[in-house]
């Protein structure tokens, strides 16, 4: 099972990942936080691809 991770040092809090996949990402204190490792709607690759600072990675 792949699992998304956010590098909070890189995240600029733009909210794109939350907009694309609110099941997995939520904003907290101006940064994105992974709130669920399971995403039934997508594989979060779109969030990875659209993060402007490449802060999201998928770990196997
Ligand atoms: S898309 Fe990237 S920079 Fe924007 S909130 Fe998500 S992790 Fe942070």
mmCIF file of C-alpha atoms and ligand atoms in Angstrom:
data_model
loop_
_atom_site.group_PDB
_atom_site.id
_atom_site.type_symbol
_atom_site.label_atom_id
_atom_site.label_comp_id
_atom_site.label_asym_id
_atom_site.label_seq_id
_atom_site.Cartn_x
_atom_site.Cartn_y
_atom_site.Cartn_z
ATOM 1 C CA UNK A 1 0.000 0.000 0.000
ATOM 2 C CA UNK A 2 1.470 3.339 -0.971
ATOM 3 C CA UNK A 3 1.365 6.148 1.525
ATOM 4 C CA UNK A 4 1.574 9.886 0.863
ATOM 5 C CA UNK A 5 3.957 12.006 2.898
ATOM 6 C CA UNK A 6 4.364 15.775 3.134
ATOM 7 C CA UNK A 7 7.733 17.387 3.726
ATOM 8 C CA UNK A 8 6.665 20.247 6.005
ATOM 9 C CA UNK A 9 9.966 22.039 5.544
ATOM 10 C CA UNK A 10 9.152 22.445 1.852
ATOM 11 C CA UNK A 11 5.365 22.960 2.065
ATOM 12 C CA UNK A 12 4.281 26.565 1.509
ATOM 13 C CA UNK A 13 0.672 25.925 2.500
ATOM 14 C CA UNK A 14 -0.893 26.667 -0.874
ATOM 15 C CA UNK A 15 -3.760 24.229 -0.269
ATOM 16 C CA UNK A 16 -3.594 22.561 -3.669
ATOM 17 C CA UNK A 17 -3.241 19.056 -2.261
ATOM 18 C CA UNK A 18 -6.208 19.534 0.045
ATOM 19 C CA UNK A 19 -8.284 20.817 -2.862
ATOM 20 C CA UNK A 20 -7.326 17.799 -4.980
ATOM 21 C CA UNK A 21 -7.652 15.149 -2.292
ATOM 22 C CA UNK A 22 -9.367 16.317 0.900
ATOM 23 C CA UNK A 23 -9.613 12.724 2.112
ATOM 24 C CA UNK A 24 -5.869 12.547 2.598
ATOM 25 C CA UNK A 25 -4.634 16.121 3.028
ATOM 26 C CA UNK A 26 -5.800 18.810 5.432
ATOM 27 C CA UNK A 27 -4.286 22.159 6.241
ATOM 28 C CA UNK A 28 -3.003 22.623 9.779
ATOM 29 C CA UNK A 29 -1.104 25.657 11.023
ATOM 30 C CA UNK A 30 -0.530 26.781 7.449
ATOM 31 C CA UNK A 31 0.968 23.498 6.309
ATOM 32 C CA UNK A 32 -0.461 20.392 4.761
ATOM 33 C CA UNK A 33 -0.889 17.372 6.957
ATOM 34 C CA UNK A 34 -1.632 13.803 5.930
ATOM 35 C CA UNK A 35 -4.796 12.928 7.831
ATOM 36 C CA UNK A 36 -5.518 9.626 6.153
ATOM 37 C CA UNK A 37 -3.197 7.166 4.528
ATOM 38 C CA UNK A 38 -6.040 5.619 2.623
ATOM 39 C CA UNK A 39 -7.470 7.365 -0.370
ATOM 40 C CA UNK A 40 -10.422 5.742 -2.047
ATOM 41 C CA UNK A 41 -10.761 8.366 -4.759
ATOM 42 C CA UNK A 42 -7.304 8.611 -6.319
ATOM 43 C CA UNK A 43 -3.736 7.480 -5.764
ATOM 44 C CA UNK A 44 -2.715 11.058 -4.852
ATOM 45 C CA UNK A 45 -0.383 11.176 -7.845
ATOM 46 C CA UNK A 46 -2.255 14.271 -9.025
ATOM 47 C CA UNK A 47 -1.455 15.991 -5.743
ATOM 48 C CA UNK A 48 2.188 14.955 -6.072
ATOM 49 C CA UNK A 49 2.314 16.315 -9.612
ATOM 50 C CA UNK A 50 0.617 19.609 -8.724
ATOM 51 C CA UNK A 51 2.458 20.545 -5.566
ATOM 52 C CA UNK A 52 4.434 23.660 -6.581
ATOM 53 C CA UNK A 53 7.374 22.838 -4.345
ATOM 54 C CA UNK A 54 7.406 19.031 -4.756
ATOM 55 C CA UNK A 55 6.768 18.536 -1.068
ATOM 56 C CA UNK A 56 4.604 15.435 -1.483
ATOM 57 C CA UNK A 57 6.019 12.010 -2.025
ATOM 58 C CA UNK A 58 4.487 8.571 -2.157
ATOM 59 C CA UNK A 59 6.308 5.968 -0.157
ATOM 60 C CA UNK A 60 5.684 2.283 -0.744
HETATM 61 S S1 LIG B 1 0.349 21.287 -2.591
HETATM 62 FE FE1 LIG B 1 2.412 21.154 -1.659
HETATM 63 S S2 LIG B 1 2.905 23.248 -0.975
HETATM 64 FE FE2 LIG B 1 0.703 23.159 -1.379
HETATM 65 S S3 LIG B 1 -0.205 22.715 0.650
HETATM 66 FE FE3 LIG B 1 0.090 20.741 -0.422
HETATM 67 S S4 LIG B 1 2.113 20.007 0.251
HETATM 68 FE FE4 LIG B 1 1.991 22.177 0.744
#
